[in-house]
């Protein structure tokens, strides 16, 4: 299920948007801590952000810039200040679309669905997988965190890919072994344990302790 983060300080507008979008089977959260929208973004890990420009503490341009440092997630600006200067600035800051207030909730929902289809559908897998600020690049099989590149072995990459693609779900040892060797033949489980131990140590040294959780007797989990 796609997750939508609404960053709108007018609670009436935010809740109306939430109710409308949830009617279409999407998961929605309204931001509450306007002093640290980036923390809410990292905790919720949305697939799309609806972002007002005029906000308490810091404006939407600031938070768009902060999000763009760690994510390519689609960002749609919402504002009654819909003059050309604001629209151009929103696009230049990394926005994907601009919706002028007041807007029809049905139009908003249609735009959200269209952007989600463009960003995530058509059977095309994303170029990167993200979690806790760590970015797994599918193009060159590398991991980056806080501006540093972490070199991965082939098995490191396949383990992380399998776990991140099923983020929030337990992945069994059998599934991971099939992913590592792409075969149904028997593989000694000790080999997987060794690979997992080395990967965890590498992640911890890079500043990502407890990135992978063990569920005893079930498998592994990234949450």
Coordinates of C-alpha atoms in Angstrom, one line a residue:
X1 CA 0.0 0.0 0.0
X2 CA 1.3 3.4 -0.9
X3 CA 2.0 5.8 2.0
X4 CA 1.2 9.6 1.7
X5 CA 2.6 12.2 4.1
X6 CA 0.5 15.4 4.3
X7 CA 2.5 18.4 5.6
X8 CA -0.3 21.0 6.1
X9 CA -0.6 23.0 9.3
X10 CA -4.3 23.7 8.8
X11 CA -5.7 20.6 10.6
X12 CA -9.1 21.0 8.9
X13 CA -7.7 20.9 5.4
X14 CA -5.2 18.2 6.4
X15 CA -7.9 15.8 7.8
X16 CA -10.2 16.5 4.8
X17 CA -7.4 15.5 2.4
X18 CA -6.6 12.5 4.6
X19 CA -10.2 11.2 4.5
X20 CA -10.5 11.7 0.8
X21 CA -7.2 10.0 -0.1
X22 CA -7.8 7.1 2.3
X23 CA -11.1 6.4 0.5
X24 CA -9.0 5.3 -2.5
X25 CA -7.1 2.6 -0.5
X26 CA -4.0 4.7 0.2
X27 CA -2.3 5.0 3.7
X28 CA -2.1 8.6 4.9
X29 CA -0.4 10.4 7.8
X30 CA -0.7 14.1 8.7
X31 CA 2.5 15.6 10.0
X32 CA 2.4 16.8 13.6
X33 CA 6.0 18.0 14.4
X34 CA 6.5 21.0 12.2
X35 CA 9.8 21.7 13.8
X36 CA 11.2 18.6 12.3
X37 CA 9.4 17.4 9.2
X38 CA 12.5 15.5 8.1
X39 CA 12.3 13.2 11.1
X40 CA 8.6 12.5 10.4
X41 CA 9.5 11.8 6.8
X42 CA 12.3 9.4 7.8
X43 CA 10.1 7.6 10.3
X44 CA 7.1 7.2 8.0
X45 CA 9.0 6.7 4.7
X46 CA 6.2 7.8 2.4
X47 CA 5.9 7.2 -1.3
X48 CA 4.6 10.7 -1.9
X49 CA 4.6 14.0 0.1
X50 CA 1.9 16.7 -0.1
X51 CA 3.7 19.8 1.1
X52 CA 2.3 23.2 1.9
X53 CA 4.6 26.2 1.4
X54 CA 3.6 28.4 4.4
X55 CA 4.3 26.4 7.5
X56 CA 5.4 27.1 11.1
X57 CA 9.1 27.4 11.9
X58 CA 10.4 26.6 8.3
X59 CA 8.6 26.8 5.0
X60 CA 7.9 24.1 2.5
X61 CA 10.9 25.1 0.3
X62 CA 13.2 24.3 3.2
X63 CA 11.7 20.9 3.9
X64 CA 11.7 20.0 0.2
X65 CA 15.4 20.8 0.1
X66 CA 16.1 18.7 3.2
X67 CA 14.1 15.7 1.8
X68 CA 15.8 16.0 -1.6
X69 CA 19.2 15.4 0.2
X70 CA 18.2 11.9 1.1
X71 CA 15.3 10.9 -1.2
X72 CA 13.8 11.2 -4.7
X73 CA 10.3 10.6 -3.5
X74 CA 7.6 12.6 -5.4
X75 CA 6.8 15.9 -3.7
X76 CA 3.7 17.9 -4.6
X77 CA 3.5 21.5 -3.3
X78 CA 0.1 22.9 -2.1
X79 CA -0.3 26.7 -1.8
X80 CA -2.7 29.6 -2.3
X81 CA 0.4 31.6 -3.4
X82 CA 0.1 30.2 -6.9
X83 CA 1.8 33.0 -8.8
X84 CA 4.4 32.1 -11.4
X85 CA 7.3 32.9 -9.1
X86 CA 6.2 30.5 -6.4
X87 CA 5.5 27.7 -9.0
X88 CA 8.9 28.1 -10.6
X89 CA 10.6 28.2 -7.2
X90 CA 8.7 25.0 -6.2
X91 CA 9.8 23.2 -9.3
X92 CA 13.4 24.4 -8.9
X93 CA 13.6 23.2 -5.3
X94 CA 12.7 19.7 -6.4
X95 CA 9.0 19.6 -6.5
X96 CA 7.2 17.3 -8.9
X97 CA 3.9 19.2 -9.2
X98 CA 2.1 22.3 -7.8
X99 CA -1.6 22.4 -6.8
X100 CA -3.1 25.8 -6.1
X101 CA -5.5 26.3 -3.2
X102 CA -8.4 26.1 -3.0
X103 CA -8.6 22.8 -4.8
X104 CA -11.2 20.1 -5.4
X105 CA -10.4 17.0 -3.4
X106 CA -11.3 14.7 -6.3
X107 CA -8.8 16.6 -8.5
X108 CA -6.2 16.3 -5.7
X109 CA -6.8 12.5 -5.5
X110 CA -6.6 12.1 -9.3
X111 CA -3.2 13.9 -9.3
X112 CA -1.9 11.8 -6.5
X113 CA -2.8 8.6 -8.2
X114 CA -1.3 9.8 -11.5
X115 CA 2.0 10.7 -9.9
X116 CA 2.1 7.4 -8.0
X117 CA 1.5 5.5 -11.3
X118 CA 4.3 7.4 -13.0
X119 CA 6.7 6.9 -10.1
X120 CA 6.1 3.3 -9.1
X121 CA 4.0 1.4 -11.6
X122 CA 4.3 0.0 -15.2
X123 CA 6.3 -3.0 -13.8
X124 CA 9.5 -0.9 -13.5
X125 CA 11.5 -1.4 -10.4
X126 CA 12.9 1.6 -8.6
X127 CA 16.6 2.5 -9.1
X128 CA 17.2 2.7 -5.4
X129 CA 15.8 1.3 -2.1
X130 CA 16.0 3.5 0.9
X131 CA 15.8 3.0 4.7
X132 CA 17.0 5.1 7.7
X133 CA 18.9 7.4 5.3
X134 CA 20.8 4.4 3.7
X135 CA 20.3 4.1 0.0
X136 CA 20.8 0.9 -1.9
X137 CA 21.7 1.7 -5.5
X138 CA 20.3 -1.0 -7.8
X139 CA 22.4 0.3 -10.7
X140 CA 25.9 -0.4 -9.3
X141 CA 25.0 -2.6 -6.3
X142 CA 26.4 -0.1 -3.8
X143 CA 25.1 1.3 -0.5
X144 CA 25.5 4.9 0.5
X145 CA 24.9 6.5 3.9
X146 CA 25.5 10.1 5.1
X147 CA 27.5 10.8 1.9
X148 CA 29.8 7.7 2.2
X149 CA 29.8 4.8 -0.2
X150 CA 29.8 1.4 1.4
X151 CA 31.2 -1.4 -0.8
X152 CA 29.1 -4.5 -0.9
X153 CA 29.9 -8.0 -2.0
X154 CA 27.5 -9.8 -4.4
X155 CA 26.0 -11.6 -1.4
X156 CA 25.8 -8.4 0.7
X157 CA 23.8 -6.8 -2.1
X158 CA 21.4 -9.7 -2.7
X159 CA 20.6 -10.0 1.0
X160 CA 19.9 -6.2 1.4
X161 CA 17.9 -6.1 -1.8
X162 CA 15.7 -9.0 -0.6
X163 CA 15.2 -7.5 2.8
X164 CA 14.5 -4.0 1.6
X165 CA 12.1 -5.1 -1.1
X166 CA 10.1 -6.8 1.7
X167 CA 10.7 -4.0 4.3
X168 CA 8.5 -4.5 7.4
X169 CA 8.0 -8.2 6.6
X170 CA 10.0 -11.2 7.8
X171 CA 12.0 -12.9 5.0
X172 CA 12.7 -16.5 5.7
X173 CA 16.2 -18.1 5.6
X174 CA 15.1 -20.3 2.7
X175 CA 14.0 -17.3 0.7
X176 CA 17.3 -15.6 1.3
X177 CA 19.3 -18.6 0.3
X178 CA 17.3 -18.9 -3.0
X179 CA 18.0 -15.2 -3.6
X180 CA 21.7 -15.7 -3.0
X181 CA 22.3 -18.6 -5.2
X182 CA 19.2 -18.5 -7.5
X183 CA 18.7 -22.2 -7.1
X184 CA 16.5 -24.7 -5.4
X185 CA 19.4 -26.9 -4.6
X186 CA 20.3 -27.5 -0.9
X187 CA 22.7 -25.0 0.5
X188 CA 24.4 -25.2 3.9
X189 CA 22.6 -22.7 6.2
X190 CA 25.9 -22.0 7.9
X191 CA 27.0 -20.1 4.8
X192 CA 24.0 -17.7 5.1
X193 CA 24.8 -17.2 8.7
X194 CA 28.4 -16.3 7.9
X195 CA 27.3 -13.9 5.2
X196 CA 24.8 -12.2 7.5
X197 CA 27.3 -11.8 10.3
X198 CA 29.8 -10.1 8.0
X199 CA 27.1 -7.8 6.5
X200 CA 25.9 -6.7 9.9
X201 CA 29.4 -5.9 11.0
X202 CA 29.9 -3.9 7.9
X203 CA 26.7 -2.0 8.5
X204 CA 27.5 -1.3 12.1
X205 CA 31.0 0.1 11.2
X206 CA 29.2 2.4 8.7
X207 CA 27.0 3.8 11.4
X208 CA 24.0 1.5 10.9
X209 CA 23.7 -0.7 14.0
X210 CA 20.7 -3.0 14.3
X211 CA 19.8 -2.4 10.7
X212 CA 18.8 -6.0 10.3
X213 CA 16.7 -7.8 13.0
X214 CA 16.7 -11.5 13.6
X215 CA 13.4 -13.2 14.2
X216 CA 14.4 -16.5 15.8
X217 CA 13.1 -19.5 14.0
X218 CA 11.5 -17.3 11.3
X219 CA 14.1 -15.3 9.4
X220 CA 15.2 -11.7 9.1
X221 CA 13.6 -8.3 9.0
X222 CA 14.3 -4.7 8.2
X223 CA 11.8 -2.4 10.0

